[in-house]
Coordinates of C-alpha atoms in Angstrom, one line a residue:
X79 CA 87.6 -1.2 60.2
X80 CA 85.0 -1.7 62.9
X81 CA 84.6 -0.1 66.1
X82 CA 83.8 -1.6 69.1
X83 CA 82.0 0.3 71.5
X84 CA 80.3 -0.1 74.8
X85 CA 80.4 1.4 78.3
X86 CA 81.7 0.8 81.7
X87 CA 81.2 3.5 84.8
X88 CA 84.0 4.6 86.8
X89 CA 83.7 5.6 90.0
X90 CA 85.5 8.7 91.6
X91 CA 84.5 8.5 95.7
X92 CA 80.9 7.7 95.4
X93 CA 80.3 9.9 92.1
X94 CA 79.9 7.7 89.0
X95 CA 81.2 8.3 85.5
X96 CA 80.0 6.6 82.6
X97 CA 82.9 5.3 80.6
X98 CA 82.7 4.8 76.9
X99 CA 84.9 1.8 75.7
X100 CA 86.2 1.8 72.1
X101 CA 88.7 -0.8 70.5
X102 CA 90.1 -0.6 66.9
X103 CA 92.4 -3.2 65.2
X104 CA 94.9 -0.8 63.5
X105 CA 97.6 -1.9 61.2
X106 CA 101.1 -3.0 63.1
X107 CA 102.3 -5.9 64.8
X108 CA 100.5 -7.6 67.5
X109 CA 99.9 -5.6 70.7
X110 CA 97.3 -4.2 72.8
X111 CA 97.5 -1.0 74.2
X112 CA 94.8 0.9 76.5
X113 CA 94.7 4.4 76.2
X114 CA 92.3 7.5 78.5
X115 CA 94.3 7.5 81.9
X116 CA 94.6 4.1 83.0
X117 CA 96.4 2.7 86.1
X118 CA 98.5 -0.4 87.0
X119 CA 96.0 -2.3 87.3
X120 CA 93.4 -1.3 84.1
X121 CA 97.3 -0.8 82.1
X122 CA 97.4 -5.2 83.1
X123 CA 93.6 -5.9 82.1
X124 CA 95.2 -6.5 78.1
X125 CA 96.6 -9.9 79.7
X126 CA 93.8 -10.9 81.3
X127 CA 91.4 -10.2 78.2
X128 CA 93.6 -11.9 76.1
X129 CA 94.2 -14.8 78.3
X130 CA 89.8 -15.2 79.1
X131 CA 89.3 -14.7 75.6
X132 CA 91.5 -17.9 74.7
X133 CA 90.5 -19.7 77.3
X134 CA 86.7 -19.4 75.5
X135 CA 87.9 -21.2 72.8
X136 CA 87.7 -17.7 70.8
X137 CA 90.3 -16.0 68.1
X138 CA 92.4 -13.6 69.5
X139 CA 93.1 -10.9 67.0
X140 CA 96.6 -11.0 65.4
X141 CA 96.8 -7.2 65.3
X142 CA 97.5 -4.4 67.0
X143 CA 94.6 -3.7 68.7
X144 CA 94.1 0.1 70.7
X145 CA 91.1 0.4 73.4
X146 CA 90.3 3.7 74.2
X147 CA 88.5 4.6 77.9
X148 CA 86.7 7.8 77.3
X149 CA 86.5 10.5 78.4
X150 CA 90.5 10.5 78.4
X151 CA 90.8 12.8 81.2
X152 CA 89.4 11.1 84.0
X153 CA 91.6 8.8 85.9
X154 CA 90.2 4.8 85.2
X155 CA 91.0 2.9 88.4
X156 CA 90.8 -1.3 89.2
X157 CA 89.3 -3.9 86.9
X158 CA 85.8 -3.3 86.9
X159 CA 86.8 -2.5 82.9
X160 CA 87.8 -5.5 81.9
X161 CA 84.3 -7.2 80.5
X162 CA 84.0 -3.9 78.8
X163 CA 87.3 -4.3 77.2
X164 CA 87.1 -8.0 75.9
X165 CA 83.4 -7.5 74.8
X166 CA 84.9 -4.0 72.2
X167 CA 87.8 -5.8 71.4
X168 CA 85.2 -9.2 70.5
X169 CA 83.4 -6.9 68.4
X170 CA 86.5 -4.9 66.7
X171 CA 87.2 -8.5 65.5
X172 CA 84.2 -8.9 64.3
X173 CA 83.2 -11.9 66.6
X174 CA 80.2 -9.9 68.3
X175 CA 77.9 -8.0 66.1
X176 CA 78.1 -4.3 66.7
X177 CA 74.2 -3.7 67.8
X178 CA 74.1 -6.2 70.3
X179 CA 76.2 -4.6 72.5
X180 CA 75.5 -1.0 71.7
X181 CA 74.2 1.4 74.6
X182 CA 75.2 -1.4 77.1
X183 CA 77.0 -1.3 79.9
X184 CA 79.3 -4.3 81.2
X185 CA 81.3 -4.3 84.5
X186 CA 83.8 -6.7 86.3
X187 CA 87.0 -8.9 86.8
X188 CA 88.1 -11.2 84.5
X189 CA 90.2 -14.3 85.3
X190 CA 92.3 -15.4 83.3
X191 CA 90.3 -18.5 82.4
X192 CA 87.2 -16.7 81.3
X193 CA 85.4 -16.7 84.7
X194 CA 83.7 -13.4 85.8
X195 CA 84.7 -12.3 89.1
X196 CA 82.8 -9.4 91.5
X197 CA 83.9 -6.0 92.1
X198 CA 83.6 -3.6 94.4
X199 CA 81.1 -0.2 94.6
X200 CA 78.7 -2.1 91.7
X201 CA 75.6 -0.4 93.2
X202 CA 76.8 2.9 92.6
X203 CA 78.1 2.3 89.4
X204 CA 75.0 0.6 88.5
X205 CA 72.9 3.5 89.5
X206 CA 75.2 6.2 87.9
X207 CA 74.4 3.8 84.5
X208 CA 70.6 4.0 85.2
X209 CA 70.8 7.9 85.8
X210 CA 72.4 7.9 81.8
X211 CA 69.5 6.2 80.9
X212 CA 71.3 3.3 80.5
X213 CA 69.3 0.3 82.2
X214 CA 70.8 -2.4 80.4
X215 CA 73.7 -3.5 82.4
X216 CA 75.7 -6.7 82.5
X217 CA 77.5 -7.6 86.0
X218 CA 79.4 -10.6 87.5
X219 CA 76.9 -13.2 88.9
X220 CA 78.4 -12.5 92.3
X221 CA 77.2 -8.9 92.4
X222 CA 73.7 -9.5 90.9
X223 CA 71.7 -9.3 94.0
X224 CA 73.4 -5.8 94.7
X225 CA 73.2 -4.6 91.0
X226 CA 69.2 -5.7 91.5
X227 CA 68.3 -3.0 94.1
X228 CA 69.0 0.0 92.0
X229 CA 65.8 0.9 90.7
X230 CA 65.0 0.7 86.9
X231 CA 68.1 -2.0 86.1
X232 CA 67.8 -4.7 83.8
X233 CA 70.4 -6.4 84.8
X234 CA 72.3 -9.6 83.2
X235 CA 74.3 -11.6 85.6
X236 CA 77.3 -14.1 84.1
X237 CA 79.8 -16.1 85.4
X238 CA 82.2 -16.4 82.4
X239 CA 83.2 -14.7 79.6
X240 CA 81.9 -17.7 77.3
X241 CA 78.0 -17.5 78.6
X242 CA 78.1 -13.8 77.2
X243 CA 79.7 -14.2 74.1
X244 CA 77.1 -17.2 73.5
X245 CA 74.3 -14.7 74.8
X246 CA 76.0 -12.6 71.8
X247 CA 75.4 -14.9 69.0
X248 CA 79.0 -16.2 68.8
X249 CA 78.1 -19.8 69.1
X250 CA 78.9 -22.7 71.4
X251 CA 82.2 -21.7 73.1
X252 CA 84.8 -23.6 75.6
X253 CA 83.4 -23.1 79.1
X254 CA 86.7 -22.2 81.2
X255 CA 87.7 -25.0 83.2
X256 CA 85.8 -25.4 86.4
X257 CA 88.1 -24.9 89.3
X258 CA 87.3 -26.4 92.7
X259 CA 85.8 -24.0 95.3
X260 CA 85.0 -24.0 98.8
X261 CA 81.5 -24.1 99.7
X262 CA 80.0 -20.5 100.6
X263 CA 79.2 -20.6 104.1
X264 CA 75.4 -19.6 105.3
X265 CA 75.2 -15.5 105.6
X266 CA 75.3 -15.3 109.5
X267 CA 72.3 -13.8 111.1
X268 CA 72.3 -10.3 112.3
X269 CA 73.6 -9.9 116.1
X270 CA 70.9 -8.6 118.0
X271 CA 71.9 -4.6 119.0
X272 CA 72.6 -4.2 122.8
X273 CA 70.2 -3.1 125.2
X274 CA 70.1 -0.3 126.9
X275 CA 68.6 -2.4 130.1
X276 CA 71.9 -3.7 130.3
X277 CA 73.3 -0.6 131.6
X278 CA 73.4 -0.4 135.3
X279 CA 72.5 2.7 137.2
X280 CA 74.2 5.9 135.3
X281 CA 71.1 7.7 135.3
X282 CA 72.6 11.0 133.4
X283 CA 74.4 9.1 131.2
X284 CA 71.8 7.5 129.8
X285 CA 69.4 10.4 129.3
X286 CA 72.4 11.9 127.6
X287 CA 72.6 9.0 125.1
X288 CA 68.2 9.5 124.6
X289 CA 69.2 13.3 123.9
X290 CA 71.7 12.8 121.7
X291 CA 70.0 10.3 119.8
X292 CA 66.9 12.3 119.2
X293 CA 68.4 15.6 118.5
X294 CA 71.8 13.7 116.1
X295 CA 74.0 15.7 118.3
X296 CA 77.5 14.7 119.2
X297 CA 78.4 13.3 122.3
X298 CA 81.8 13.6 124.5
X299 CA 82.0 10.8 127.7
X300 CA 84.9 11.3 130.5
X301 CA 84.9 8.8 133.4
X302 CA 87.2 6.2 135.0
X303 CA 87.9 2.7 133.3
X304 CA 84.6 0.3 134.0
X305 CA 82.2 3.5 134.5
X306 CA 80.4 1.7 131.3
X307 CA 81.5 4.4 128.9
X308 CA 82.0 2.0 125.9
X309 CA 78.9 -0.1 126.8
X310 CA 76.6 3.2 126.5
X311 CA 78.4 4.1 123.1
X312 CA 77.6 0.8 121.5
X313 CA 73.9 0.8 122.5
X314 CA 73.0 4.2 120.6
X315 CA 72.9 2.8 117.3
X316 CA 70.0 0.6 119.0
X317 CA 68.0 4.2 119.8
X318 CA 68.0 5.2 116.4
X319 CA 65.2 4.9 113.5
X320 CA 65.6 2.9 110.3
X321 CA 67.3 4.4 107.5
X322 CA 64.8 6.0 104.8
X323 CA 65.0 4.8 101.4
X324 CA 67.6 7.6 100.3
X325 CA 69.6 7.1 103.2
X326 CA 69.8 3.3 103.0
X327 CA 71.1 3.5 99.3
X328 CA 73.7 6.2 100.0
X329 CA 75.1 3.8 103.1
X330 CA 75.2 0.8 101.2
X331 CA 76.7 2.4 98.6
X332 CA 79.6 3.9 100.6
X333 CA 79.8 0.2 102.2
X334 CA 80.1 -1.0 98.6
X335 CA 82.6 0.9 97.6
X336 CA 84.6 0.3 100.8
X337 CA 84.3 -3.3 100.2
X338 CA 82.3 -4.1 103.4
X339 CA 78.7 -5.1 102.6
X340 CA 77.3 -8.2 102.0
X341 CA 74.5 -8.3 99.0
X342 CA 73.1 -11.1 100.5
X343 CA 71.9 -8.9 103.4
X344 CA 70.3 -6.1 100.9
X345 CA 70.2 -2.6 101.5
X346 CA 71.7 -1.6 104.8
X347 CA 68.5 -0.6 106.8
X348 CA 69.8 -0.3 110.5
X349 CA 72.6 2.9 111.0
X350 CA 76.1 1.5 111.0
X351 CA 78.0 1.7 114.0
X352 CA 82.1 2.4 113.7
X353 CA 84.5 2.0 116.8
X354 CA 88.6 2.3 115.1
X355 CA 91.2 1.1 117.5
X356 CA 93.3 4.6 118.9
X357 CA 96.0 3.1 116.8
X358 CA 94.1 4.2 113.7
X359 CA 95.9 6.2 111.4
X360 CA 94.4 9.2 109.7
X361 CA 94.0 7.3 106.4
X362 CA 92.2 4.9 108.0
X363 CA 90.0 7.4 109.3
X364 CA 89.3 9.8 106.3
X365 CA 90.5 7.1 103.5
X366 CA 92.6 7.2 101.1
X367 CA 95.3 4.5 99.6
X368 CA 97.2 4.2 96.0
X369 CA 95.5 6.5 93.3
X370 CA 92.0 7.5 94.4
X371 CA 90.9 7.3 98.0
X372 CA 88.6 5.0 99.1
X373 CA 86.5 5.4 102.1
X374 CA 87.6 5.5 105.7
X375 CA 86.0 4.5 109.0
X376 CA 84.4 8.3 109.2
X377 CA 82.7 7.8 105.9
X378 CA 81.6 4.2 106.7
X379 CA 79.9 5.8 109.9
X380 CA 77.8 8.4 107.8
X381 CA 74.1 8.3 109.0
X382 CA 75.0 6.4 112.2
X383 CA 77.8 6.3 115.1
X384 CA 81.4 6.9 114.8
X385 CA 82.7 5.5 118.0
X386 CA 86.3 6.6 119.3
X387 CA 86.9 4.7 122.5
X388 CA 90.1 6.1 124.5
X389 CA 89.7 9.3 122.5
X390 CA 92.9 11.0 124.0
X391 CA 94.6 8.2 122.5
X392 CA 94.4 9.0 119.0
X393 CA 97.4 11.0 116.7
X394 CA 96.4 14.3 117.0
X395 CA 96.3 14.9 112.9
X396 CA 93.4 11.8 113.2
X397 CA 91.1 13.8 115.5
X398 CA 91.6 17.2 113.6
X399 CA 90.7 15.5 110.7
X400 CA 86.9 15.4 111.9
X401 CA 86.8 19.2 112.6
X402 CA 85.7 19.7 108.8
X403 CA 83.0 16.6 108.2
X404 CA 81.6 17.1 111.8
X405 CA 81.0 20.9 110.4
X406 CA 80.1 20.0 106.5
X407 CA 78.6 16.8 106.4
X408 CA 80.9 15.8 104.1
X409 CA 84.6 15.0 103.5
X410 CA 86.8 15.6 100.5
X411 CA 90.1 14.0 100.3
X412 CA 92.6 15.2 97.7
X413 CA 95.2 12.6 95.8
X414 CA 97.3 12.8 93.5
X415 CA 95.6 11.1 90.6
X416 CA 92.2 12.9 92.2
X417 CA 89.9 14.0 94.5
X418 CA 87.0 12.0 95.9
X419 CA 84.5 13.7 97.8
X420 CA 82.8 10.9 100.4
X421 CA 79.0 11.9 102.7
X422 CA 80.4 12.0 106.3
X423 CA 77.0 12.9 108.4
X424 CA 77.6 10.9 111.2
X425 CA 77.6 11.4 114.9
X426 CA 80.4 11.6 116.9
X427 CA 80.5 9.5 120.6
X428 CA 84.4 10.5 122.3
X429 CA 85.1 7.9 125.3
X430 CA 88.0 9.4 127.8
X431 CA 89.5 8.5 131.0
X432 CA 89.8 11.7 133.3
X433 CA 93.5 11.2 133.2
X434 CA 96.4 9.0 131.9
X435 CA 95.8 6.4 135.2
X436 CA 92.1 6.6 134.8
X437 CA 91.8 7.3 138.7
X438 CA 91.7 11.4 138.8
X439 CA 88.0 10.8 139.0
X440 CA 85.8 11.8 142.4
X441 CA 88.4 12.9 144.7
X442 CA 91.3 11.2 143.1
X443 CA 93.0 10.7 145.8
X444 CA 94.3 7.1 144.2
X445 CA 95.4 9.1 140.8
X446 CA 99.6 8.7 140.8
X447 CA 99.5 11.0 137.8
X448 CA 101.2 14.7 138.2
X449 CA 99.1 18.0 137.2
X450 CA 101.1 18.6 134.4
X451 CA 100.8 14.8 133.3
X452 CA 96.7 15.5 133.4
X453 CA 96.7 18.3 131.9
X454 CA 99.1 17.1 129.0
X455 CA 96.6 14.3 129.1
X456 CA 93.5 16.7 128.8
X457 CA 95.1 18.7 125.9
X458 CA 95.3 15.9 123.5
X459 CA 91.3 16.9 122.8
X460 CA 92.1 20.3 121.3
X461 CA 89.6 23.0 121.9
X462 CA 88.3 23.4 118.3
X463 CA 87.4 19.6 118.6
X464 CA 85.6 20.2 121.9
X465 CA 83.5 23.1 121.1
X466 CA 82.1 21.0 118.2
X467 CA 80.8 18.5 120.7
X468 CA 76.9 18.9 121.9
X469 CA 77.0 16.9 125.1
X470 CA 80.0 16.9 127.5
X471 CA 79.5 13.9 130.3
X472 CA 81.3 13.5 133.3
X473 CA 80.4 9.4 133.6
X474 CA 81.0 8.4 137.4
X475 CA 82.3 4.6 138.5
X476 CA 79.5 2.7 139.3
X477 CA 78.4 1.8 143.1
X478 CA 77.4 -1.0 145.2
X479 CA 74.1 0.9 145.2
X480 CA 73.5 1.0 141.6
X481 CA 74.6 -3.3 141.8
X482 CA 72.2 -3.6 144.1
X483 CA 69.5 -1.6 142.7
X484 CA 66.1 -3.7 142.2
X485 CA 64.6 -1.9 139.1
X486 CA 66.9 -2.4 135.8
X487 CA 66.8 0.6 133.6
X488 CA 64.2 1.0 130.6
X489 CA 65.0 -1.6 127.4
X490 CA 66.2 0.1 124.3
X491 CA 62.8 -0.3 122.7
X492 CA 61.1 1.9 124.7
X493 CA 64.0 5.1 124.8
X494 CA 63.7 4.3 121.0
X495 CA 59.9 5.2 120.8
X496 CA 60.1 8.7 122.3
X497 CA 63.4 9.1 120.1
X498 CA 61.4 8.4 117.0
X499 CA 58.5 10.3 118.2
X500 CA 61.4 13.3 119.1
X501 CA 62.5 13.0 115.7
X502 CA 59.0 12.9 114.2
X503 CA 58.5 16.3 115.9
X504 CA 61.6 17.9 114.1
X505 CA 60.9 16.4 111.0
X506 CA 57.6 18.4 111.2
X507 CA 58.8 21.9 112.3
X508 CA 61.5 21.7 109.6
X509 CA 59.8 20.3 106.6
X510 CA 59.7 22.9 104.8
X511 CA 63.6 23.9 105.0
X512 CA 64.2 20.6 104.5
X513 CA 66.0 19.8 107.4
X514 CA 65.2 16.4 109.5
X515 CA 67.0 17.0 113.0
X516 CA 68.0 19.6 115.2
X517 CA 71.7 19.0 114.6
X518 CA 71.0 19.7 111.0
X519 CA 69.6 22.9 111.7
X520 CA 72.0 26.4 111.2
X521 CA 72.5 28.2 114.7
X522 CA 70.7 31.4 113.2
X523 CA 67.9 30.1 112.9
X524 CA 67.7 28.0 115.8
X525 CA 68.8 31.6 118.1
X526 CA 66.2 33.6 116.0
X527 CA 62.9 31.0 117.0
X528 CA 64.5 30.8 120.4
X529 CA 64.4 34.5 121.3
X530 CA 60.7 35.1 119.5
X531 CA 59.5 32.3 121.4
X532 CA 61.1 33.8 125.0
X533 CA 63.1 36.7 124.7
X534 CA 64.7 36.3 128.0
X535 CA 65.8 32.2 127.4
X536 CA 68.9 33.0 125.6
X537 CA 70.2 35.8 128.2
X538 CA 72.3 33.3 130.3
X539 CA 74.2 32.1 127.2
X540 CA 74.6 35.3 126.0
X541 CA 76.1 36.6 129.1
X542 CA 78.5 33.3 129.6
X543 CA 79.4 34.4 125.5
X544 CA 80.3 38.0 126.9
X545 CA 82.6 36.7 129.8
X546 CA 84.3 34.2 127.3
X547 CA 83.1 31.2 129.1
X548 CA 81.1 30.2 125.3
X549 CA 81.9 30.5 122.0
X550 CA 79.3 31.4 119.6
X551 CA 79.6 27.7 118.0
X552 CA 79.4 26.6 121.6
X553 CA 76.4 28.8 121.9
X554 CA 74.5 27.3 119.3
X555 CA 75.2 24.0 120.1
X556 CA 73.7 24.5 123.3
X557 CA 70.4 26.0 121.9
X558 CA 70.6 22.4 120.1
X559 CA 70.5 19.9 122.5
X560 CA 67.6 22.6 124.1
X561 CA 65.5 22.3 121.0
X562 CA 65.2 18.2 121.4
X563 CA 65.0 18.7 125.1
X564 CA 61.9 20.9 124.2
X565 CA 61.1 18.0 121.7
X566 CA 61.6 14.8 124.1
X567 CA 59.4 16.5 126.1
X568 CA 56.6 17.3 124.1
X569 CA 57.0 21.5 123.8
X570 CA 56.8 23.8 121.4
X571 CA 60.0 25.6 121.8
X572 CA 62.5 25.4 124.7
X573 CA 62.4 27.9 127.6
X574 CA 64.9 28.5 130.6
X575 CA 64.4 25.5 131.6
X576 CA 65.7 23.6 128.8
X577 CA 68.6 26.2 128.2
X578 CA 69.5 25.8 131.6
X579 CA 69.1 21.7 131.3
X580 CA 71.5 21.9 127.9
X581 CA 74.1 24.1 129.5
X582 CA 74.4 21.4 132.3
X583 CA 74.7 18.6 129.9
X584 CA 77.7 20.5 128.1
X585 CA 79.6 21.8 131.1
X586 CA 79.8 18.3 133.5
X587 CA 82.0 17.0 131.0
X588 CA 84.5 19.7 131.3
X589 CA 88.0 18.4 132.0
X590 CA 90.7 20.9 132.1

């Protein structure tokens, strides 16, 4: 009896899995049983098989027929297996020859007239193939122009089941029959990313946003409804540097996987930029769903903004739940049919009113809120979440000065220039650790350059450390944001005066 074997990939989070596909005609009466952990929905991929391979005009074997996803102890999830399936079980019956397939690797849908339909995450799955060394892979014509940017693929593209038993020397087949479909509108064009000269006055505010964009550091806002807290948030995505190479891969990837990237548009290039409503859920944050997780909003911001507009807002079990990837760079969430471990290097922007009415602001002497109401209000940002934050803003209402104010601020463009010549500066110093920015950089070592460059620039900190008033996390942050002060400005290494400038930028936020 022959074996039919070829290979799929499944994907756990963003990690790959090459998946070797077997099928067997075995005496017994006619059924069709998939075997190596399958769920719903790879358990349901022997009807559609058998249904596209009917539709083709090909023999369905009368025989019990067994297809085998190895290895058998990893969890197969979705119906990226099902080309994989019908091409084994074509050559079990002895329809496709054995070596044509052999050492190939065939992913997506089937319908159940024979078409070929796209599936999610096919640029991972594609580059976990080439990684096995195997480059030959066959995807749904719909994912082509994605399976085409991994490197070192040869990659086949078919609409229906038919055109690749026909590429297998099976002969002229039935075409499935052609089922209207709607035009495909025009991809739109990319939205052009706010500008920062849009911003009116808020003069500290917006070298906050240059300092945190230069230096990756996290970013906390508190001010009154209309102080322009959301329109800052949504222009820092505009001050930051293309993606490299790596890191444009690994986004798009984590998009693909998530469902939310467009192939037309190639590799994601620009940083993406997420804002969840405070409604969000903690799934929809981390990810998750049925069987194994599937990225949420914090993964989908990884190497660009994560955006939480009325921060106080949010369940508290959704804002704990970026104390660990705001510390690791990475987020691993646990199911029960497995755990996927998703890249969460992002940076963090918090929007908050000063209190529930908005108005304890200034004097806030309009605020109808009681003390225990604002500090109820204040508490919904726990500490540990705080102390992870670089830069801590009080944002002020605008005035009919700042209206009036002839000069408009500097464009995006140009806060963009010194931010990539910033980040130039720290890609330098840390080359050889292989860090990129100062917010990648461990406190030790940031502390220990510090004090050999000026002994005396840490003492404040360390003092404001002995009385309590800093932890040491708190601490190092600070000698962060000093560190791309140091940088914006052209130094070698911060002195008092950039301590001194850091500490101010994480205490105005402070809020009770």
């Amino acid at each position: 009896m022959t074996v039919g074997t070829t290979f799929s990939v499944a994907l756990v989070g963003l990690t790959g899995h090459p998946v070797e596909v077997e099928s067997m005609l075995t005496p017994g009466l006619p059924h069709v049983q998939v075997i190596g952990l399958p769920d719903a929905s790879v358990g349901e991929s022997r009807e559609r098989v058998r249904a596209a391979v009917v539709a083709c005009g090909l023999t369905w074997p009368m025989s019990r027929l067994v297809i085998s996803l190895r290895p058998a102890s990893l969890p197969k999830t979705g119906s990226v297996h099902d080309l994989a399936i019908a091409v084994a079980a074509l050559v079990s019956a002895g329809q496709v020859p054995a070596g044509v397939v052999r050492g190939r690797v065939h992913l997506g849908e089937l319908g159940l007239d024979g078409r070929v339909h796209p599936v999610t995450g096919i640029l991972p799955a594609v580059a976990t193939a080439v990684e096995h060394g195997r480059h030959e892979v066959v995807v749904p014509e719909g994912n082509a122009a994605e399976a085409r940017l991994v490197p070192g693929a040869r990659v086949t593209s078919v609409a229906h089941l038919g055109q690749l038993a026909e590429q297998y020397g099976v002969g002229a087949v039935a075409a499935p029959a052609q089922l209207p479909r709607a035009p495909r509108p025009p991809a739109p064009a990319p939205a052009p990313e706010p500008d920062l000269a849009d911003v009116i006055g808020q003069p500290e505010a917006r070298q906050a946003l240059e300092v945190a964009a230069a230096g990756g550091h996290h970013l906390l806002m508190v001010g009154p409804p209309g102080a322009g807290k959301t329109m800052l948030a949504s222009r820092l995505p505009g001050l930051l540097p293309d993606l490299t190479e790596p890191e444009a891969v690994e986004v798009t990837s984590v998009h693909s996987v998530a469902g939310t990237y467009d192939p037309a548009t190639g590799l994601m290039r620009r940083p993406p930029f997420e804002d969840p409503h405070h409604t969000a859920t903690q799934v929809a944050l981390v990810g998750g769903g049925s069987g194994l997780p599937r990225p949420g909003a914090i993964s989908r911001a990884h190497r660009g903004v994560l955006f939480l507009d009325e921060a106080p807002e949010f369940r508290s079990q959704a804002l704990e739940s970026l104390r660990q990837p705001l510390e690791s760079g990475h987020l691993v969430v646990a199911r029960a049919r497995g755990t996927a471990r998703f890249p969460a290097r992002f940076q963090l922007v918090l929007a908050a009113n000063p209190c529930p009415c908005g108005r304890a602001s200034g004097r806030g002497q309009e605020c109808t809120c009681s003390p225990m109401a604002q500090r109820r209000y204040a508490a919904r940002l726990s500490g540990p979440l705080l102390d992870r934050i670089d830069i801590q803003l009080g944002v002020g209402a605008v005035t009919r000065a700042d209206l009036l104010a002839a000069e408009p601020g500097e464009p995006s463009r140009v806060v963009a220039e010194r931010v990539r010549r910033a980040r130039r500066r720290q890609a330098q110093r840390w080359r050889r650790q292989g860090w990129r920015i100062n917010a990648e950089v461990p406190g030790k070592e940031l502390r220990e350059r510090t004090r050999a460059a000026d002994p005396r620039a840490l003492a404040p900190l360390e003092q404001a450390l002995e009385r309590g008033a800093l932890t040491l996390r708190g601490l190092d942050r600070i000698v962060r944001v000093a560190w791309t002060l140091a940088d914006l400005a052209g130094s070698e290494h911060p002195g008092q005066d950039e301590i001194g400038a850091a500490l101010a930028l994480r205490m105005r936020g402070s809020h009770g």
